[in-house]
Short mmCIF file of C-alpha atoms and ligand atoms in Angstrom, two decimals:
data_model
loop_
_atom_site.label_atom_id
_atom_site.label_comp_id
_atom_site.label_asym_id
_atom_site.label_seq_id
_atom_site.Cartn_x
_atom_site.Cartn_y
_atom_site.Cartn_z
CA MET A 1 49.51 283.42 72.15
CA ASN A 2 50.51 281.78 75.42
CA ASP A 3 54.03 282.99 74.85
CA ARG A 4 52.70 286.50 74.56
CA ILE A 5 50.71 286.25 77.76
CA ASP A 6 53.71 284.76 79.54
CA SER A 7 55.95 287.52 78.36
CA THR A 8 53.36 290.18 79.27
CA ALA A 9 53.08 288.74 82.76
CA ARG A 10 56.84 288.55 83.09
CA TYR A 11 57.39 292.12 81.89
CA ARG A 12 54.68 293.37 84.24
CA ALA A 13 56.14 291.55 87.22
CA LEU A 14 59.66 292.80 86.57
CA ASP A 15 58.41 296.30 85.83
CA ALA A 16 56.47 296.31 89.09
CA ALA A 17 59.51 295.03 90.98
CA HIS A 18 62.15 297.37 89.64
CA HIS A 19 60.81 300.35 87.71
CA ILE A 20 59.43 303.59 89.10
CA HIS A 21 57.37 305.36 86.42
CA PRO A 22 57.34 309.11 85.77
CA PHE A 23 54.33 311.08 87.04
CA SER A 24 52.62 307.86 88.19
CA ASP A 25 51.25 306.32 91.33
CA THR A 26 53.57 303.36 90.99
CA ALA A 27 51.86 301.14 93.61
CA GLU A 28 48.48 301.63 91.98
CA LEU A 29 49.98 301.05 88.55
CA ASN A 30 51.69 297.88 89.70
CA GLY A 31 48.36 296.56 90.95
CA ALA A 32 46.77 297.11 87.53
CA GLY A 33 49.88 296.19 85.51
CA SER A 34 51.53 298.41 82.92
CA ARG A 35 50.69 298.07 79.26
CA VAL A 36 53.80 296.75 77.54
CA ILE A 37 54.38 298.46 74.19
CA VAL A 38 56.61 296.39 71.94
CA LYS A 39 56.50 297.95 68.48
CA ALA A 40 55.10 300.78 66.41
CA ASP A 41 54.56 301.84 62.84
CA GLY A 42 53.11 305.08 61.44
CA VAL A 43 50.52 306.20 63.98
CA TYR A 44 49.97 302.75 65.51
CA LEU A 45 51.46 301.00 68.53
CA TRP A 46 51.27 297.30 69.41
CA ASP A 47 51.29 295.91 72.92
CA SER A 48 52.80 292.61 74.04
CA ASP A 49 49.46 290.84 73.60
CA GLY A 50 49.33 291.86 69.94
CA THR A 51 46.68 294.56 70.43
CA ARG A 52 46.89 297.48 68.01
CA ILE A 53 46.52 300.95 69.53
CA ILE A 54 46.15 304.23 67.67
CA ASP A 55 48.46 306.88 69.11
CA GLY A 56 46.50 310.10 69.43
CA MET A 57 49.38 311.68 71.38
CA ALA A 58 52.44 311.08 69.12
CA GLY A 59 54.06 309.38 72.11
CA LEU A 60 54.40 312.34 74.44
CA TRP A 61 53.74 315.03 71.83
CA CYS A 62 56.96 314.15 70.07
CA VAL A 63 56.78 311.51 67.32
CA ASN A 64 56.06 314.11 64.64
CA VAL A 65 57.17 312.03 61.63
CA GLY A 66 55.39 308.92 62.93
CA TYR A 67 56.98 305.65 63.95
CA GLY A 68 59.25 303.43 61.90
CA ARG A 69 60.96 305.93 59.58
CA ARG A 70 63.91 304.15 58.04
CA GLU A 71 65.72 307.44 57.33
CA LEU A 72 66.10 308.14 61.03
CA LEU A 73 67.30 304.61 61.78
CA ASP A 74 69.86 304.82 58.99
CA ALA A 75 71.08 308.23 60.14
CA ALA A 76 71.60 306.89 63.67
CA SER A 77 73.31 303.71 62.57
CA GLU A 78 75.63 305.44 60.10
CA GLN A 79 76.58 308.04 62.68
CA MET A 80 77.16 305.39 65.34
CA GLN A 81 79.59 303.68 63.03
CA ALA A 82 81.39 306.86 61.97
CA LEU A 83 81.53 308.66 65.32
CA PRO A 84 79.26 307.41 68.10
CA TYR A 85 80.36 310.08 70.53
CA TYR A 86 82.51 313.06 70.81
CA ASN A 87 82.03 316.21 72.84
CA THR A 88 82.00 319.79 71.65
CA PHE A 89 83.92 321.19 74.64
CA PHE A 90 87.58 320.73 73.66
CA ARG A 91 87.84 323.22 70.79
CA THR A 92 86.16 320.58 68.63
CA THR A 93 83.01 320.16 66.61
CA HIS A 94 81.61 317.43 64.34
CA PRO A 95 79.60 317.34 61.11
CA PRO A 96 76.15 316.45 62.51
CA VAL A 97 76.05 319.34 64.99
CA VAL A 98 77.26 321.74 62.30
CA GLU A 99 74.61 320.54 59.84
CA LEU A 100 71.91 320.72 62.47
CA SER A 101 72.80 324.26 63.52
CA ASP A 102 72.77 325.38 59.90
CA MET A 103 69.38 323.76 59.33
CA LEU A 104 67.88 325.30 62.44
CA ALA A 105 69.14 328.72 61.38
CA GLN A 106 67.31 328.22 58.08
CA LEU A 107 64.09 326.96 59.63
CA ALA A 108 63.80 329.35 62.57
CA PRO A 109 62.77 333.00 62.14
CA ALA A 110 65.53 335.14 60.59
CA CYS A 111 66.87 336.60 63.84
CA PHE A 112 67.69 333.13 65.23
CA ASN A 113 71.11 332.10 64.03
CA ARG A 114 72.78 330.43 66.99
CA PHE A 115 71.84 327.34 68.97
CA LEU A 116 72.92 325.53 72.13
CA TYR A 117 72.18 321.86 72.70
CA CYS A 118 71.07 319.61 75.52
CA ASN A 119 69.09 316.40 76.01
CA SER A 120 65.52 317.33 76.90
CA GLY A 121 62.96 320.06 77.15
CA SER A 122 63.69 320.54 80.85
CA GLU A 123 67.37 321.06 80.13
CA ALA A 124 66.49 323.42 77.30
CA ASN A 125 64.59 325.63 79.73
CA ASP A 126 67.42 325.42 82.28
CA THR A 127 69.83 326.37 79.51
CA ALA A 128 67.63 329.28 78.43
CA LEU A 129 67.78 330.66 81.96
CA ARG A 130 71.55 330.27 82.09
CA ALA A 131 71.82 332.14 78.78
CA VAL A 132 69.42 334.89 79.81
CA HIS A 133 71.24 335.46 83.09
CA ARG A 134 74.57 335.49 81.27
CA TYR A 135 73.24 338.05 78.81
CA TRP A 136 72.10 340.45 81.52
CA ALA A 137 75.34 340.03 83.46
CA LEU A 138 77.30 340.91 80.32
CA GLN A 139 75.05 343.92 79.81
CA GLY A 140 76.05 345.17 83.24
CA LYS A 141 72.62 344.39 84.68
CA PRO A 142 73.19 341.33 86.88
CA HIS A 143 70.28 342.37 89.11
CA LYS A 144 67.89 341.50 86.27
CA ARG A 145 67.36 337.96 87.56
CA TYR A 146 63.64 337.34 88.08
CA VAL A 147 61.85 335.13 85.59
CA ILE A 148 58.08 335.40 85.37
CA ALA A 149 56.14 332.28 84.37
CA ARG A 150 52.50 331.25 84.55
CA ARG A 151 50.41 329.04 86.80
CA ASN A 152 49.42 325.75 85.17
CA ALA A 153 52.30 326.00 82.71
CA TYR A 154 54.62 323.06 82.13
CA HIS A 155 58.32 323.64 81.57
CA GLY A 156 59.86 320.36 82.71
CA SER A 157 60.76 318.40 85.79
CA THR A 158 64.26 319.50 86.74
CA ILE A 159 64.35 321.89 89.70
CA ALA A 160 64.37 324.90 87.37
CA GLY A 161 61.81 323.45 84.94
CA ALA A 162 59.43 322.43 87.68
CA THR A 163 59.82 325.75 89.49
CA LEU A 164 59.03 327.62 86.28
CA GLY A 165 56.09 325.33 85.60
CA GLY A 166 53.11 326.44 87.58
CA MET A 167 51.66 323.05 88.46
CA ALA A 168 50.48 323.21 92.07
CA TYR A 169 50.62 319.44 92.49
CA VAL A 170 54.27 319.46 91.42
CA HIS A 171 55.19 322.40 93.66
CA GLU A 172 53.63 320.62 96.63
CA GLN A 173 56.35 317.99 96.39
CA MET A 174 59.17 320.55 96.09
CA PRO A 175 60.29 321.86 99.47
CA SER A 176 63.08 323.73 97.71
CA LYS A 177 62.65 325.60 94.45
CA MET A 178 64.72 327.80 92.21
CA GLU A 179 65.13 331.36 93.43
CA HIS A 180 63.79 334.41 91.60
CA VAL A 181 60.83 332.88 89.84
CA ALA A 182 57.41 334.52 90.06
CA HIS A 183 54.09 333.38 88.62
CA ILE A 184 51.09 335.10 87.11
CA ASP A 185 47.72 333.57 86.22
CA GLN A 186 47.08 331.59 83.06
CA PRO A 187 44.90 332.81 80.16
CA TYR A 188 42.29 330.07 80.72
CA TRP A 189 39.02 331.73 79.88
CA PHE A 190 36.68 328.73 80.15
CA GLY A 191 37.74 327.97 83.70
CA GLU A 192 38.72 331.36 85.06
CA GLY A 193 37.13 333.99 82.81
CA GLY A 194 34.05 334.57 84.98
CA GLU A 195 31.69 337.10 83.42
CA MET A 196 34.34 338.68 81.16
CA ASP A 197 34.29 338.09 77.44
CA ALA A 198 37.23 336.08 76.17
CA ASP A 199 39.12 338.99 74.60
CA ALA A 200 38.82 341.26 77.60
CA PHE A 201 39.91 338.36 79.79
CA GLY A 202 42.96 337.68 77.60
CA ALA A 203 44.04 341.30 77.90
CA GLU A 204 43.42 341.29 81.65
CA ARG A 205 45.55 338.18 82.15
CA ALA A 206 48.34 339.69 80.04
CA SER A 207 48.19 342.87 82.14
CA GLN A 208 49.15 340.75 85.16
CA LEU A 209 52.60 340.53 83.59
CA GLU A 210 52.98 344.28 83.71
CA ALA A 211 51.72 344.43 87.28
CA LYS A 212 54.22 341.76 88.31
CA ILE A 213 57.10 343.52 86.54
CA VAL A 214 56.22 346.77 88.27
CA GLU A 215 55.91 344.98 91.61
CA LEU A 216 59.34 343.35 91.26
CA GLY A 217 60.89 346.38 89.57
CA ALA A 218 61.72 346.17 85.86
CA ASP A 219 65.40 346.45 86.78
CA ASN A 220 65.10 343.09 88.52
CA VAL A 221 63.24 341.14 85.83
CA ALA A 222 65.25 339.13 83.32
CA ALA A 223 62.60 337.32 81.32
CA PHE A 224 59.09 336.05 80.85
CA ILE A 225 58.60 332.43 79.76
CA GLY A 226 55.47 330.94 78.20
CA GLU A 227 54.33 328.07 76.04
CA PRO A 228 52.62 329.61 72.98
CA PHE A 229 49.73 327.30 73.91
CA GLN A 230 49.79 325.49 77.22
CA GLY A 231 50.27 321.81 76.38
CA ALA A 232 50.24 319.64 79.49
CA GLY A 233 48.06 322.30 81.13
CA GLY A 234 45.22 321.36 78.77
CA VAL A 235 45.98 322.63 75.27
CA ILE A 236 44.80 326.10 76.19
CA PHE A 237 44.91 328.60 73.33
CA PRO A 238 44.76 332.17 74.66
CA SER A 239 42.42 334.65 73.04
CA SER A 240 43.90 336.82 70.30
CA THR A 241 44.32 339.77 72.66
CA TYR A 242 46.82 337.95 74.88
CA TRP A 243 50.15 337.50 73.06
CA PRO A 244 50.36 340.97 71.46
CA GLU A 245 49.92 342.48 74.91
CA ILE A 246 52.52 340.16 76.50
CA GLU A 247 54.95 341.07 73.73
CA ARG A 248 54.31 344.79 74.14
CA ILE A 249 54.86 344.59 77.91
CA CYS A 250 58.12 342.63 77.52
CA ARG A 251 59.46 345.20 75.07
CA LYS A 252 58.35 348.18 77.12
CA HIS A 253 60.14 346.93 80.26
CA ASP A 254 63.14 345.38 78.49
CA VAL A 255 62.23 341.90 79.68
CA LEU A 256 63.35 339.02 77.46
CA PHE A 257 60.62 336.82 76.02
CA ILE A 258 61.27 333.06 76.07
CA ALA A 259 58.93 330.89 74.02
CA ASP A 260 58.87 327.29 75.21
CA GLU A 261 58.41 325.52 71.88
CA VAL A 262 59.03 322.04 73.27
CA ILE A 263 55.55 320.91 72.18
CA GLY A 264 54.70 323.63 69.70
CA GLY A 265 57.88 323.42 67.64
CA PHE A 266 58.40 321.48 64.42
CA GLY A 267 54.99 321.62 62.86
CA ARG A 268 52.44 320.90 65.58
CA THR A 269 50.26 323.93 64.72
CA GLY A 270 51.10 323.86 61.00
CA GLU A 271 53.93 326.36 61.40
CA TRP A 272 57.54 325.43 62.13
CA PHE A 273 57.14 327.16 65.48
CA ALA A 274 53.91 327.80 67.34
CA HIS A 275 54.80 331.44 68.04
CA ARG A 276 54.42 331.98 64.28
CA HIS A 277 50.86 330.71 64.53
CA PHE A 278 50.14 333.38 67.13
CA GLY A 279 52.27 336.00 65.40
CA PHE A 280 54.63 337.07 68.18
CA GLU A 281 58.42 337.31 68.20
CA PRO A 282 60.32 335.85 71.14
CA ASP A 283 63.98 336.44 72.01
CA VAL A 284 64.71 332.84 73.00
CA ILE A 285 63.18 329.57 71.78
CA THR A 286 63.45 326.30 73.67
CA MET A 287 63.00 323.06 71.76
CA ALA A 288 63.06 319.26 72.20
CA LYS A 289 60.52 316.51 71.33
CA GLY A 290 59.76 317.09 67.61
CA LEU A 291 63.38 318.09 66.99
CA THR A 292 64.20 314.37 66.71
CA SER A 293 60.59 313.14 66.60
CA GLY A 294 61.47 311.50 69.92
CA TYR A 295 63.60 308.82 68.25
CA ILE A 296 66.50 309.89 70.43
CA PRO A 297 66.68 312.47 73.23
CA MET A 298 67.73 315.96 72.28
CA GLY A 299 66.91 319.53 73.27
CA ALA A 300 68.06 322.87 71.90
CA VAL A 301 67.88 326.57 72.63
CA GLY A 302 67.75 329.21 69.92
CA LEU A 303 69.08 332.65 70.82
CA SER A 304 68.11 335.68 68.78
CA ASP A 305 71.01 337.71 67.44
CA ARG A 306 70.59 340.39 70.09
CA ILE A 307 71.38 337.86 72.83
CA ALA A 308 73.64 335.51 70.92
CA ASN A 309 76.02 338.28 69.84
CA VAL A 310 76.51 339.47 73.39
CA ILE A 311 77.14 335.96 74.71
CA VAL A 312 79.46 335.03 71.86
CA GLU A 313 81.54 338.19 72.36
CA GLY A 314 81.37 337.96 76.13
CA GLY A 315 84.09 335.43 76.89
CA GLU A 316 83.67 331.94 78.27
CA PHE A 317 80.11 330.83 79.03
CA ASN A 318 80.40 328.21 81.75
CA HIS A 319 77.56 325.97 80.73
CA GLY A 320 77.13 322.70 78.82
CA PHE A 321 76.55 318.98 79.09
CA THR A 322 78.57 315.85 78.25
CA TYR A 323 76.00 315.20 75.55
CA SER A 324 75.49 318.76 74.25
CA GLY A 325 75.07 318.31 70.50
CA HIS A 326 75.53 314.54 70.72
CA PRO A 327 76.53 313.40 67.21
CA VAL A 328 73.99 310.57 66.96
CA ALA A 329 71.16 312.74 68.24
CA ALA A 330 72.20 315.57 65.92
CA ALA A 331 72.32 313.19 62.93
CA VAL A 332 68.83 311.93 63.75
CA ALA A 333 67.61 315.52 64.16
CA VAL A 334 68.98 316.45 60.72
CA ALA A 335 67.32 313.42 59.10
CA ASN A 336 64.08 314.24 60.90
CA LEU A 337 64.06 317.91 59.90
CA LYS A 338 64.72 316.90 56.30
CA LEU A 339 61.65 314.66 56.34
CA LEU A 340 59.51 317.39 57.89
CA ARG A 341 60.73 319.86 55.26
CA ASP A 342 61.29 317.82 52.10
CA GLU A 343 58.19 315.65 52.39
CA GLY A 344 56.15 318.77 53.10
CA ILE A 345 54.91 317.31 56.38
CA VAL A 346 54.74 320.68 58.14
CA ALA A 347 53.05 322.28 55.14
CA ARG A 348 50.53 319.43 55.03
CA VAL A 349 49.60 320.03 58.67
CA LYS A 350 48.81 323.63 57.79
CA ASN A 351 46.95 323.05 54.56
CA ASP A 352 45.36 319.65 54.85
CA ALA A 353 45.71 317.34 57.86
CA GLY A 354 45.36 320.12 60.44
CA PRO A 355 42.22 321.75 59.07
CA TYR A 356 40.70 318.30 58.46
CA PHE A 357 41.41 317.17 62.04
CA GLN A 358 40.03 320.38 63.54
CA LYS A 359 36.90 320.19 61.38
CA GLN A 360 36.18 316.53 62.11
CA LEU A 361 36.67 317.07 65.83
CA ARG A 362 34.29 320.01 65.90
CA GLU A 363 31.70 318.26 63.76
CA ALA A 364 31.76 315.26 66.05
CA LEU A 365 31.85 317.08 69.38
CA SER A 366 30.42 320.61 69.13
CA GLY A 367 27.16 320.66 71.05
CA HIS A 368 27.97 317.41 72.85
CA PRO A 369 26.27 317.47 76.28
CA ILE A 370 29.57 317.33 78.18
CA VAL A 371 31.87 319.25 75.82
CA GLY A 372 32.41 322.88 76.82
CA GLU A 373 34.93 324.05 74.23
CA ILE A 374 37.45 322.72 71.76
CA HIS A 375 40.78 324.50 71.39
CA GLY A 376 43.48 323.80 68.87
CA ALA A 377 45.13 324.36 65.53
CA GLY A 378 46.97 322.05 63.21
CA LEU A 379 47.28 318.66 64.87
CA VAL A 380 46.78 319.54 68.50
CA ALA A 381 43.53 319.86 70.40
CA GLY A 382 42.16 320.27 73.90
CA ILE A 383 38.58 319.21 74.59
CA GLN A 384 37.02 320.76 77.70
CA LEU A 385 34.65 318.44 79.53
CA ALA A 386 31.94 320.30 81.41
CA GLU A 387 28.83 319.58 83.43
CA ASP A 388 26.92 322.42 81.80
CA PRO A 389 28.75 323.58 78.66
CA ALA A 390 26.53 326.58 77.93
CA ALA A 391 26.94 327.94 81.46
CA ARG A 392 30.69 327.11 81.42
CA LYS A 393 30.10 325.03 84.54
CA ARG A 394 32.87 322.55 85.14
CA PHE A 395 32.47 319.26 86.97
CA ASP A 396 33.20 319.50 90.70
CA ASN A 397 35.27 316.32 90.35
CA GLY A 398 36.73 317.28 86.97
CA GLY A 399 39.97 315.37 87.48
CA GLU A 400 38.06 312.15 88.08
CA VAL A 401 35.84 312.75 85.05
CA GLY A 402 38.93 313.29 82.89
CA THR A 403 40.51 310.11 84.19
CA LEU A 404 37.28 308.19 83.55
CA CYS A 405 37.22 309.41 79.96
CA ARG A 406 40.94 308.66 79.54
CA ASN A 407 40.33 305.12 80.80
CA PHE A 408 37.46 304.54 78.35
CA SER A 409 39.74 305.67 75.55
CA PHE A 410 42.68 303.58 76.80
CA ASN A 411 40.49 300.49 76.93
CA ASP A 412 39.28 301.21 73.41
CA ASN A 413 42.91 301.42 72.21
CA LEU A 414 43.12 305.13 71.55
CA VAL A 415 45.87 307.02 73.37
CA MET A 416 44.17 310.24 74.46
CA ARG A 417 45.48 312.05 77.51
CA ALA A 418 43.57 313.82 80.27
CA SER A 419 44.76 317.03 81.92
CA GLY A 420 42.25 317.47 84.70
CA ASP A 421 38.94 317.89 82.88
CA ARG A 422 40.45 318.54 79.44
CA MET A 423 41.10 315.72 76.98
CA LEU A 424 44.19 316.16 74.84
CA LEU A 425 45.00 314.98 71.34
CA SER A 426 48.24 315.49 69.42
CA PRO A 427 48.71 312.75 66.82
CA PRO A 428 51.79 312.20 64.64
CA LEU A 429 51.92 314.81 61.87
CA VAL A 430 51.73 312.11 59.19
CA VAL A 431 48.24 311.02 60.25
CA THR A 432 45.97 310.29 57.24
CA HIS A 433 42.34 311.35 56.91
CA ASP A 434 41.20 307.80 57.67
CA GLU A 435 43.34 307.73 60.77
CA VAL A 436 41.97 311.13 61.82
CA ASN A 437 38.48 309.68 61.42
CA GLU A 438 39.44 306.74 63.61
CA ILE A 439 40.92 308.99 66.32
CA VAL A 440 37.89 311.29 66.31
CA ALA A 441 35.42 308.39 66.39
CA ARG A 442 37.18 306.77 69.33
CA ALA A 443 37.54 310.06 71.18
CA LYS A 444 33.82 310.64 70.74
CA ALA A 445 33.04 307.10 71.89
CA ALA A 446 35.08 307.69 75.06
CA ILE A 447 33.32 311.02 75.72
CA ASP A 448 29.91 309.41 75.03
CA ALA A 449 30.75 306.60 77.46
CA THR A 450 31.79 309.19 80.05
CA ALA A 451 28.51 311.09 79.67
CA LYS A 452 26.59 307.83 79.97
CA ALA A 453 28.49 306.79 83.09
CA LEU A 454 27.61 310.19 84.59
CA ASN A 455 23.96 309.85 83.52
CA ILE A 456 24.16 312.94 81.33
CA ARG A 457 22.41 312.82 77.99
N1 PMP B 501 58.29 322.26 78.06
C1 PMP B 501 57.11 321.83 77.63
C2 PMP B 501 56.15 322.81 77.03
C3 PMP B 501 56.77 320.48 77.72
O1 PMP B 501 55.57 320.07 77.32
C4 PMP B 501 57.71 319.59 78.27
C5 PMP B 501 57.44 318.09 78.37
N2 PMP B 501 56.16 317.66 78.17
C6 PMP B 501 58.92 320.08 78.72
C7 PMP B 501 59.19 321.43 78.59
C8 PMP B 501 59.94 319.20 79.35
O2 PMP B 501 60.50 318.37 78.43
P1 PMP B 501 61.26 317.05 78.90
O3 PMP B 501 60.23 316.12 79.46
O4 PMP B 501 61.89 316.56 77.63
O5 PMP B 501 62.27 317.44 79.90
#
């Protein structure tokens, strides 16, 4: 035990001395000390003091097959021995990237048959923009360069990803952004719907896309990008009127539709891709996270035939990375997709684990004095905290309330994330019913403790 405490203290001291954490107030974190995670299995993590934590977030929405899958380790180790690295620039290819591309073509909707690779979700969105701009240039319409995104969307942290993302607190720290990006409002009815009913509001928010296209001139607009459901923005599911209208507007004005499937892809909603859950058809799909279940970094972009054929026939496309289609990452992705498919993990999210999770969450939390709404499908959920749920009145200090709730949950060894005043859950797709019960019970305990701390009963 003393060894553990010593090593925890040592890790914390070295971490504080030399490591700057993503999206963190590092000085504040160093004062408190980071939690040191040392191992994981299934849906559980263990810290350096031996404490077991249940991971209600699948890491960062990515460990879809759960931790500790031997098949992925073996795939990586065999590939490292056979061919640890080679690029795909010099008129070469290698078996893992070929296998992966073939599998993705089978798993994605029929019109997606060609894929480009990168190392993250941010790079996937950057790559999507490069491809979209290339497509329009080859079509003789280079002036189609604007990309329309949404406020409170998350598309990554590179300059392009963070510009596309509509997070005000990120933009504040970006004196220089990517050119030709415009934003419209998000379809967040609880917070922004006012007196409108949810469906009318969804249609109104979608109509902002048309207004923006008209304002910029359809001849100048290349694409619209959206997460099928906003993930980091709070697991916001738009009302059913929203996506059909967005799709109609994109088609009418010949604006390409990019679906950011970085969180939604690979089974999260019970479909292989979240746009299938909502029933729309994008032109470009960006992927990462669940592609490898986070075991190794990898991102990808799927181009529908309409775009892919033009780019393929259009001469050299001057884009790519040293690690595009990295053989070890591709081998892990193939092993991961086989598990998701052959063990029926995605199907189980749709037919069993997903409905069970959604039901348990609603049974535990509907009518709770500080729960305003619960959004989600499959194994993803956003829980809106509110001062007066019936009146849709949010807390004035919602961010602090979310953090308070997140801290209760953290201290009770459930990883649940806060996005402002919404609590987010997205467990590994292999979660059992008992583990769902444990996650829901702990989430409720954290929300109860929050209500108590605020003197709301
Ligand atoms: N798109 C979405 C929808 C995301 O949620 C994220 C990451 N959370 C990204 C893009 C960026 O991915 P990465 O952090 O791998 O660059």
